[in-house]
PDB file of C-alpha atoms in Angstrom:
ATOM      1  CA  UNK A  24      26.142  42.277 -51.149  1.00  0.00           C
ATOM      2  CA  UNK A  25      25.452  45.700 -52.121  1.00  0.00           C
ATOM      3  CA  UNK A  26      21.441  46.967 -52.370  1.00  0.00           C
ATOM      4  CA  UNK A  27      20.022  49.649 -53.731  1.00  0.00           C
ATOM      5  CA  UNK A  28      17.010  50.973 -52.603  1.00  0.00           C
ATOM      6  CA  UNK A  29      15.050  53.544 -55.130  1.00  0.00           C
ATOM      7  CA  UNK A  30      12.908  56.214 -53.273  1.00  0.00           C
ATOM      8  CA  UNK A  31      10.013  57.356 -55.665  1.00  0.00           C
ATOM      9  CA  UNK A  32       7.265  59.430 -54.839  1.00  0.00           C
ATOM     10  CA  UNK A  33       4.811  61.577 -56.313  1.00  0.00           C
ATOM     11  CA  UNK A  34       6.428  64.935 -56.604  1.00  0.00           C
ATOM     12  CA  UNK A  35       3.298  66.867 -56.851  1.00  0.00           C
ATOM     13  CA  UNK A  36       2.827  65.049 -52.952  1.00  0.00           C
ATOM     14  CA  UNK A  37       6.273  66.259 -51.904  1.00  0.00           C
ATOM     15  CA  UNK A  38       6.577  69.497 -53.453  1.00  0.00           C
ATOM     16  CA  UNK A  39       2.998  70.570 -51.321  1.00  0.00           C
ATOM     17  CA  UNK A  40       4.410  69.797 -48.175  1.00  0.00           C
ATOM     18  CA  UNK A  41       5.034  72.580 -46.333  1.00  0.00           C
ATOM     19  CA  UNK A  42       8.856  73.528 -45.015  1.00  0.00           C
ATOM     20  CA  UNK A  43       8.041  71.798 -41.656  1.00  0.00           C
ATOM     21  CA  UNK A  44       6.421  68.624 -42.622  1.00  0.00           C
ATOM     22  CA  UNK A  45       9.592  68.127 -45.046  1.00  0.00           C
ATOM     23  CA  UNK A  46      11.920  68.930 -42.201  1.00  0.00           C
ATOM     24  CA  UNK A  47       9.868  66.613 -40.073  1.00  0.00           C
ATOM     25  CA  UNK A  48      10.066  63.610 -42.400  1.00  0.00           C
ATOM     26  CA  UNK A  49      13.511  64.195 -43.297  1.00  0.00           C
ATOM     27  CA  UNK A  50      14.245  64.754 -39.482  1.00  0.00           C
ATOM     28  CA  UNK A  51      13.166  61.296 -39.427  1.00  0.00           C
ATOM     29  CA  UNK A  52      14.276  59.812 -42.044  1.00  0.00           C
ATOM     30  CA  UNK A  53      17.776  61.140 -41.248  1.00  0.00           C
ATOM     31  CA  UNK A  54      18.185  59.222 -37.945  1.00  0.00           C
ATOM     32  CA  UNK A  55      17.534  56.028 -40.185  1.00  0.00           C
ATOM     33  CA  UNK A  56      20.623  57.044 -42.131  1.00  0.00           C
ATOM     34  CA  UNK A  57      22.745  57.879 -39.466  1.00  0.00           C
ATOM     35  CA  UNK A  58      21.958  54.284 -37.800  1.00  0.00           C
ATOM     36  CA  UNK A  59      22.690  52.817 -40.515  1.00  0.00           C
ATOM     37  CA  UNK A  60      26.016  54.456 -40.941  1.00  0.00           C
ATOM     38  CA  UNK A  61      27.267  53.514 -37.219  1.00  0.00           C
ATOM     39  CA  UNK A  62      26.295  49.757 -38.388  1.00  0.00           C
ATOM     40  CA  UNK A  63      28.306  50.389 -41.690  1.00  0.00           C
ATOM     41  CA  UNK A  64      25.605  49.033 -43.767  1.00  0.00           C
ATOM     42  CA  UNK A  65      25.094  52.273 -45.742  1.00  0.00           C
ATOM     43  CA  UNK A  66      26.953  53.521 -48.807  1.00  0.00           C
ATOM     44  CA  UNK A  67      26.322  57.030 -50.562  1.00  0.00           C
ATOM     45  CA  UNK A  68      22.584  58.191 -50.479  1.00  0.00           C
ATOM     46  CA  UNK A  69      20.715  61.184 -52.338  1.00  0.00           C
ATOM     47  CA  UNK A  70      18.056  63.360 -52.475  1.00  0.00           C
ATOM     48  CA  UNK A  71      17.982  64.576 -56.160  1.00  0.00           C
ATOM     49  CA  UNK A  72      16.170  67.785 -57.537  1.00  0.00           C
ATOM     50  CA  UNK A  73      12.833  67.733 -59.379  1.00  0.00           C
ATOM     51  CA  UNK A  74      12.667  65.972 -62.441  1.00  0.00           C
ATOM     52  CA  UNK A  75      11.828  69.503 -64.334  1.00  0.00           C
ATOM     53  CA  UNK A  76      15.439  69.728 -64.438  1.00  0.00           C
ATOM     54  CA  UNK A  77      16.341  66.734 -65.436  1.00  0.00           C
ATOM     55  CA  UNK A  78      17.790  65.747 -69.170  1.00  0.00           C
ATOM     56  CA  UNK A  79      17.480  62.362 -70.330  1.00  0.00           C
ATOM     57  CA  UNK A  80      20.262  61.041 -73.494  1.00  0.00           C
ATOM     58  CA  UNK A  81      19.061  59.352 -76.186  1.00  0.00           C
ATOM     59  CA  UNK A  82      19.726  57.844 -79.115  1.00  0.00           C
ATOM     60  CA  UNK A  83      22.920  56.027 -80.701  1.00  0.00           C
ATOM     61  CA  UNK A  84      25.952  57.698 -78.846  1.00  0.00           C
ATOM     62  CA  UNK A  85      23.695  59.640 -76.461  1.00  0.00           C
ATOM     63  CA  UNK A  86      23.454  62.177 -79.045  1.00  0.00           C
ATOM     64  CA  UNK A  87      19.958  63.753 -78.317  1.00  0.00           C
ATOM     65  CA  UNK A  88      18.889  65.683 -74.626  1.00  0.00           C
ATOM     66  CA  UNK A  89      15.799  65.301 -74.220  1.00  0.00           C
ATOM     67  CA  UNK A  90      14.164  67.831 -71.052  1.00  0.00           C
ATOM     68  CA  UNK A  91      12.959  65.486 -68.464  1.00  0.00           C
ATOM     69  CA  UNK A  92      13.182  61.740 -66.970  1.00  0.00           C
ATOM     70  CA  UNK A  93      10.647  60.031 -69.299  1.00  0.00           C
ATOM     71  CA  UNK A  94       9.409  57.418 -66.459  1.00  0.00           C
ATOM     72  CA  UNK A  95       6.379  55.876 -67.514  1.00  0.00           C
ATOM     73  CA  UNK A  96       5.041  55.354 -63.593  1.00  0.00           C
ATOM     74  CA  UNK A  97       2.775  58.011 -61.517  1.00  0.00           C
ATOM     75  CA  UNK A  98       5.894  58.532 -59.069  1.00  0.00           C
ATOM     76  CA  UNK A  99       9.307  59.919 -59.805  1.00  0.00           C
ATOM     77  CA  UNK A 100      12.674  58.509 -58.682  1.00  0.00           C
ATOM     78  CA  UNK A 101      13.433  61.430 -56.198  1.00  0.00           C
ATOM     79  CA  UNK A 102      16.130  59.157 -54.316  1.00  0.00           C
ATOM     80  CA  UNK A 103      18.435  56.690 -53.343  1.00  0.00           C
ATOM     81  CA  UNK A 104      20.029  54.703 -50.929  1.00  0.00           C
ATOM     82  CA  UNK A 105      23.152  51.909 -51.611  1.00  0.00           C
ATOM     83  CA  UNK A 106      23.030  49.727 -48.577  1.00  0.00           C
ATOM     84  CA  UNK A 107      25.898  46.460 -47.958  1.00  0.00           C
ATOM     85  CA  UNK A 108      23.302  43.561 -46.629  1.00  0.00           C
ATOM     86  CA  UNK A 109      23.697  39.968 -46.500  1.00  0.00           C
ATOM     87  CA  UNK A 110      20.872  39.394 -48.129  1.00  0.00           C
ATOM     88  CA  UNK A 111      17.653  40.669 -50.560  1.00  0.00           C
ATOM     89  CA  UNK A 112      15.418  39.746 -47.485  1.00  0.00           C
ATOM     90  CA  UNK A 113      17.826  42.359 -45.388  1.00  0.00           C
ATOM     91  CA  UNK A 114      17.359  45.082 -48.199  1.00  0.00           C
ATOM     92  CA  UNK A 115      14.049  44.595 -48.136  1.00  0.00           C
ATOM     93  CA  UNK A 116      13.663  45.162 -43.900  1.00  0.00           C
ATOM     94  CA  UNK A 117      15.950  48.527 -44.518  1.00  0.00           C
ATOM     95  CA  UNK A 118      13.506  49.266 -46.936  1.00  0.00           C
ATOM     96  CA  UNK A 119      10.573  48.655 -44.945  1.00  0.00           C
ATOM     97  CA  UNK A 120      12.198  51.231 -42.047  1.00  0.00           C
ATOM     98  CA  UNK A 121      12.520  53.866 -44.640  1.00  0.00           C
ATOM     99  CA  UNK A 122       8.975  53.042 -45.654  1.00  0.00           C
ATOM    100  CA  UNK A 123       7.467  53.694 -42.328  1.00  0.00           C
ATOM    101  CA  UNK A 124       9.107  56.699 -42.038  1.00  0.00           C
ATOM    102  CA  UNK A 125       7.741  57.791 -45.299  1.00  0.00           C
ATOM    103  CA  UNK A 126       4.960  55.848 -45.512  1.00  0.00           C
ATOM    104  CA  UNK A 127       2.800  57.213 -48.872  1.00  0.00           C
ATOM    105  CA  UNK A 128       6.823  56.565 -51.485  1.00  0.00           C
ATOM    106  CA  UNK A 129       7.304  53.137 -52.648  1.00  0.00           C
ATOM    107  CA  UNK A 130      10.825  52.040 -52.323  1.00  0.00           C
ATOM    108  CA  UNK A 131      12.442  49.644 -54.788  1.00  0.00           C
ATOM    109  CA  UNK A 132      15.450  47.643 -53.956  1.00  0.00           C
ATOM    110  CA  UNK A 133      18.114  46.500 -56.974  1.00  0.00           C
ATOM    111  CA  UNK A 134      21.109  43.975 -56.358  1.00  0.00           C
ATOM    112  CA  UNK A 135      24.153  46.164 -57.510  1.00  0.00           C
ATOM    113  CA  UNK A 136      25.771  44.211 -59.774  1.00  0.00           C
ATOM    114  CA  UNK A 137      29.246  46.861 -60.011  1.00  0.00           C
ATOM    115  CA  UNK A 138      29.400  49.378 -57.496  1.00  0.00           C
ATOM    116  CA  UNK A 139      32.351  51.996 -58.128  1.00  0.00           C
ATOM    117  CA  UNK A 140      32.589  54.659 -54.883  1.00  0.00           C
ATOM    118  CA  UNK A 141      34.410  57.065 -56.565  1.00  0.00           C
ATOM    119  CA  UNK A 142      35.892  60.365 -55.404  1.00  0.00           C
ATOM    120  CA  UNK A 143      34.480  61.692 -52.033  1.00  0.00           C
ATOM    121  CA  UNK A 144      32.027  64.607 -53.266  1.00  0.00           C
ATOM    122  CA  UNK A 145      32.793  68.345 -51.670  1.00  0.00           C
ATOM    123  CA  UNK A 146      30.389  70.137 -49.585  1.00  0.00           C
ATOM    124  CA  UNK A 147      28.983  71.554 -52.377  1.00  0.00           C
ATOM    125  CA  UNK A 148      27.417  68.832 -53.974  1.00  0.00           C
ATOM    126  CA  UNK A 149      24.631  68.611 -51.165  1.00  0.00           C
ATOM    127  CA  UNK A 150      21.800  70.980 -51.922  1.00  0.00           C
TER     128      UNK A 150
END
């Protein structure tokens, strides 16, 4: 069964963080990811950009852009992580790894009702 697990965070907590504790978390978090690769239990995984860039559709037809995300919560949805476990309980251990690492985000984790891969992404698409 396919997971995902929703990073959010406070981004006014990320974005003072200096270069090195970011690389340092990251760092860590990133041998997570690649461990969880070599098991092949995860899928695609992001870090997206600040939510003062983001556009939100409304509206019938998606007709209006609205600037910004419009979550009512404290934290932001800064990433994500699509993980193939056997079960929620799984997830929910993956999730608790990732936690320790970054100990101050709170991590949700969805059942993935349709999950579509899609086209491999180039090089550019990581920023």
């Amino acid at each position: 069964m396919f997971y995902a697990i929703l990073a959010y965070h406070e981004e006014e907590v990320v974005s003072s963080w200096t270069k090195e504790e970011d690389t340092a978390l990251m760092t860590e978090l990133l041998e997570i990811n690649e461990r969880l690769v070599r098991e092949k239990t995860l899928g695609p995984a992001a870090r997206l950009g600040p939510t003062g860039r983001a556009v939100t559709l409304r509206g019938k037809d998606a007709e209006i852009v609205i600037d910004g995300p419009f979550a009512e919560t404290k934290e932001q949805l800064l990433g994500l992580y699509v993980v193939d476990c056997p079960s929620l309980t799984a997830a929910v251990e993956t999730a608790r790894e990732l936690r320790r690492a970054n100990p101050t985000a709170v991590y949700e984790i969805r059942e993935i009702l349709l999950y579509l891969p899609g086209a491999p992404l180039s090089a550019s698409a990581e920023s």
